[in-house]
Short mmCIF file of N, CA and C in Angstrom, two decimals:
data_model
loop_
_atom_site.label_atom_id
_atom_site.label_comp_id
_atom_site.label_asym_id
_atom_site.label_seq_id
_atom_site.Cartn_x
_atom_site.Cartn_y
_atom_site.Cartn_z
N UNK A 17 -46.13 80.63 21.35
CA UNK A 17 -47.42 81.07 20.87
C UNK A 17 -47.68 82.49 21.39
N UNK A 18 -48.22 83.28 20.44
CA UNK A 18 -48.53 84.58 20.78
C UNK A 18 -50.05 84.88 21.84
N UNK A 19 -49.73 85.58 22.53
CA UNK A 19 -50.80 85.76 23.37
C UNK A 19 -51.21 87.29 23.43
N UNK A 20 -52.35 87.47 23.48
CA UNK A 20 -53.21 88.98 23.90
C UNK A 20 -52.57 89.64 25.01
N UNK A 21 -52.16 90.74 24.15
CA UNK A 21 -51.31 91.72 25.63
C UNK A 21 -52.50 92.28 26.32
N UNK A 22 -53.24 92.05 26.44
CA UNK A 22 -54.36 91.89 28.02
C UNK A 22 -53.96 91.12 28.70
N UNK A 23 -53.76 89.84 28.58
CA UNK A 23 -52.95 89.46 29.44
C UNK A 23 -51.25 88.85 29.60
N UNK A 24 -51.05 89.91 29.78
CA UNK A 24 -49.10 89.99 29.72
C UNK A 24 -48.96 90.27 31.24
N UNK A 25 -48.38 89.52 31.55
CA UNK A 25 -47.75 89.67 33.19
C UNK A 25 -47.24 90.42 33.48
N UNK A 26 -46.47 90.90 34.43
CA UNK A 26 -45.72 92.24 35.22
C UNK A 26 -44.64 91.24 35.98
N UNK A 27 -43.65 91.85 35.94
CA UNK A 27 -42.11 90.88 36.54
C UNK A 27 -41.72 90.03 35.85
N UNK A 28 -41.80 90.12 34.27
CA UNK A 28 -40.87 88.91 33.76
C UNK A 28 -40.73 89.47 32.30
N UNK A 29 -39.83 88.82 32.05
CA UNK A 29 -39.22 89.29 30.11
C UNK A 29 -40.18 88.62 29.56
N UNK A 30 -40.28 89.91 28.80
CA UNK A 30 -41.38 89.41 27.27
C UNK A 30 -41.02 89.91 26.21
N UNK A 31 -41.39 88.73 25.05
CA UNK A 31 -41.22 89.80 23.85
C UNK A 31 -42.31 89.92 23.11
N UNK A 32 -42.62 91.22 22.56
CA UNK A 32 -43.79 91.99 22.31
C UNK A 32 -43.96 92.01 20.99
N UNK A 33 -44.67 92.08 20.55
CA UNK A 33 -45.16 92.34 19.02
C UNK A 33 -45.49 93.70 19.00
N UNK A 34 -45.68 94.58 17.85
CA UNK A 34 -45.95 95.65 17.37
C UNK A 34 -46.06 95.74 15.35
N UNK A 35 -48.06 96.57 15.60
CA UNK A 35 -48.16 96.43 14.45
C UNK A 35 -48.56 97.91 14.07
N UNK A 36 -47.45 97.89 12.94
CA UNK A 36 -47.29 99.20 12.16
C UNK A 36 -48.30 99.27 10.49
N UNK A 37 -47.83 99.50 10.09
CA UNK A 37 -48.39 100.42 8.57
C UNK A 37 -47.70 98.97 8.03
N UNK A 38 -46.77 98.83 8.25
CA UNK A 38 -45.89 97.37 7.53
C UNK A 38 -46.08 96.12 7.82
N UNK A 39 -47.22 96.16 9.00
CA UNK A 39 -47.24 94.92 9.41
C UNK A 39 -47.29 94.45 10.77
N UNK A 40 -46.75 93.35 11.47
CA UNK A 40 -47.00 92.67 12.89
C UNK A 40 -44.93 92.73 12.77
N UNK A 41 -44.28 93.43 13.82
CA UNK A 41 -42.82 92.88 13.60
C UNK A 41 -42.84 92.80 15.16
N UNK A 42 -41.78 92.04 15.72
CA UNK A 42 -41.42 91.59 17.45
C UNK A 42 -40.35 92.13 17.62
N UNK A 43 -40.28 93.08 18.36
CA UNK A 43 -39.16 93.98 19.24
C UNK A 43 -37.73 92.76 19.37
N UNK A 44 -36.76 93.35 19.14
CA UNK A 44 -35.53 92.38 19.18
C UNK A 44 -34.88 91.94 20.43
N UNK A 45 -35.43 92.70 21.98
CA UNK A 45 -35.36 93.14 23.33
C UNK A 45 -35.99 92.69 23.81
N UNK A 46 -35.72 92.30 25.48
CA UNK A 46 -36.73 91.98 26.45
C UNK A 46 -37.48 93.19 26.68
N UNK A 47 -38.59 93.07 27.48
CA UNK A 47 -39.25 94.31 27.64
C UNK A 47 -40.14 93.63 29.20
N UNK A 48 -40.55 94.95 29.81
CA UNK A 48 -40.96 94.17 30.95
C UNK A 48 -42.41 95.24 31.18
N UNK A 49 -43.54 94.68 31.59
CA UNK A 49 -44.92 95.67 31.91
C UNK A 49 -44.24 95.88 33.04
N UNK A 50 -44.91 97.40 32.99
CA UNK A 50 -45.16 98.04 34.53
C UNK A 50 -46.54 98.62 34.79
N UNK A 51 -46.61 99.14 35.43
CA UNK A 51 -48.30 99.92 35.95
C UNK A 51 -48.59 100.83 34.75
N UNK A 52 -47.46 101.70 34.43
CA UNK A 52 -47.92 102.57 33.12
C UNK A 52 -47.77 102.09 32.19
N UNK A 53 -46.96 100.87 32.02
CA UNK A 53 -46.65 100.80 30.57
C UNK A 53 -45.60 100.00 29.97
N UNK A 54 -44.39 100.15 29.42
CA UNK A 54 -43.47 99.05 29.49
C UNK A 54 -41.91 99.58 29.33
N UNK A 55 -41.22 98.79 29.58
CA UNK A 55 -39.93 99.35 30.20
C UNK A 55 -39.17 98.32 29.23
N UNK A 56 -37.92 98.54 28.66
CA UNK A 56 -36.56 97.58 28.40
C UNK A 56 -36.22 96.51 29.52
N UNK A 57 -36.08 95.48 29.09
CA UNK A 57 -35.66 95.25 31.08
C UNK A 57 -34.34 95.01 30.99
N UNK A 58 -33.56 95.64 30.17
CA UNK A 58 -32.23 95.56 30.41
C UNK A 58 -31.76 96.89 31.32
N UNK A 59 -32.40 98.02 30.79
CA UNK A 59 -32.32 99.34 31.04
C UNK A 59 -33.22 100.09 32.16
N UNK A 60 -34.44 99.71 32.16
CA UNK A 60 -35.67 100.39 32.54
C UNK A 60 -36.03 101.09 31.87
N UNK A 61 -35.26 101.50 30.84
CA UNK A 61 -36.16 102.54 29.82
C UNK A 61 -37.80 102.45 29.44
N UNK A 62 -38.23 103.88 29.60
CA UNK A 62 -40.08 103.71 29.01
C UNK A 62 -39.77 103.50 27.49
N UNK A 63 -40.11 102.39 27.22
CA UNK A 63 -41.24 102.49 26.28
C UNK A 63 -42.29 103.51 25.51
N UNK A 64 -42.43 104.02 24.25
CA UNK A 64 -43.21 104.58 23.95
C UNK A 64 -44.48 103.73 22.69
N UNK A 65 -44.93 102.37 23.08
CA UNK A 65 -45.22 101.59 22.37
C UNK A 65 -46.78 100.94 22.77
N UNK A 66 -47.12 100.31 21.66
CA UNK A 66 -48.47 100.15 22.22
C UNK A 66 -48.66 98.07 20.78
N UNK A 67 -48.00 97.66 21.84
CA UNK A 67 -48.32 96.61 21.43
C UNK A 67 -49.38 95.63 21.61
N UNK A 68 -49.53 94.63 20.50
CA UNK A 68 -50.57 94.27 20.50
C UNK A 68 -50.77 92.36 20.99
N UNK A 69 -49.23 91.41 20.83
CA UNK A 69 -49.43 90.33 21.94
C UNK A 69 -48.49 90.23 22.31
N UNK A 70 -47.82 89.56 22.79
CA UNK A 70 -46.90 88.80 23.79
C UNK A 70 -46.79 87.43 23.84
N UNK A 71 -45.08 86.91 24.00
CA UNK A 71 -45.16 85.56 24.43
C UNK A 71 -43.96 85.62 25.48
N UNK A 72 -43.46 85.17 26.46
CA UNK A 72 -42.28 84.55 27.01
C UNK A 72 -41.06 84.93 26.24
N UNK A 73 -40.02 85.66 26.90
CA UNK A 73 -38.59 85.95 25.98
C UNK A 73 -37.92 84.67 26.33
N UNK A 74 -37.85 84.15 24.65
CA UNK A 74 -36.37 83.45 24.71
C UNK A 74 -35.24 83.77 23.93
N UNK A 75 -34.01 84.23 24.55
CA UNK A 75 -32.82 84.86 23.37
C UNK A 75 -32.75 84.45 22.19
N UNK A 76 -33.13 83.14 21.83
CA UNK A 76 -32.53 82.56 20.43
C UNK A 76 -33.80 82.79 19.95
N UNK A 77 -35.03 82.81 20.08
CA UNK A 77 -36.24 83.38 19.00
C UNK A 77 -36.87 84.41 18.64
N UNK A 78 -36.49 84.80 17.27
CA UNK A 78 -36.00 85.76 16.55
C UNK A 78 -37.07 86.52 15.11
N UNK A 79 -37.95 84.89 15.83
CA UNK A 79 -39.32 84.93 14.27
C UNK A 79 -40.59 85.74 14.77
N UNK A 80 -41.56 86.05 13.94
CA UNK A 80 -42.35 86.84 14.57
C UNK A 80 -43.91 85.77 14.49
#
């Protein structure tokens, strides 16, 4: 179940939603909050994203 990225935790894989001009689509990646913002958590890479919920990453779910 999708949840309000207000409250999205810090220290754990998530996968994020993001809604564009096209719609609500879910990042294919873990992603992890930090203080500024959000990171890959494979990589640490920033993020330049501003999503809108969150649920728990699990590898095999793929639907939005």
């Amino acid at each position: 179940m999708w949840q309000p990225i207000s409250t999205a935790p810090f220290d754990q894989d998530l996968k994020l939603a993001v809604l564009d001009r096209d719609g609500v689509h879910a990042l294919v990646f873990p992603c992890r909050r930090i203080l500024t913002g959000w990171t890959k958590s494979a990589t640490k890479e920033r993020l330049h994203i501003s999503p809108t919920h969150w649920r728990i990453w699990e590898p095999d779910n793929t639907d939005v």
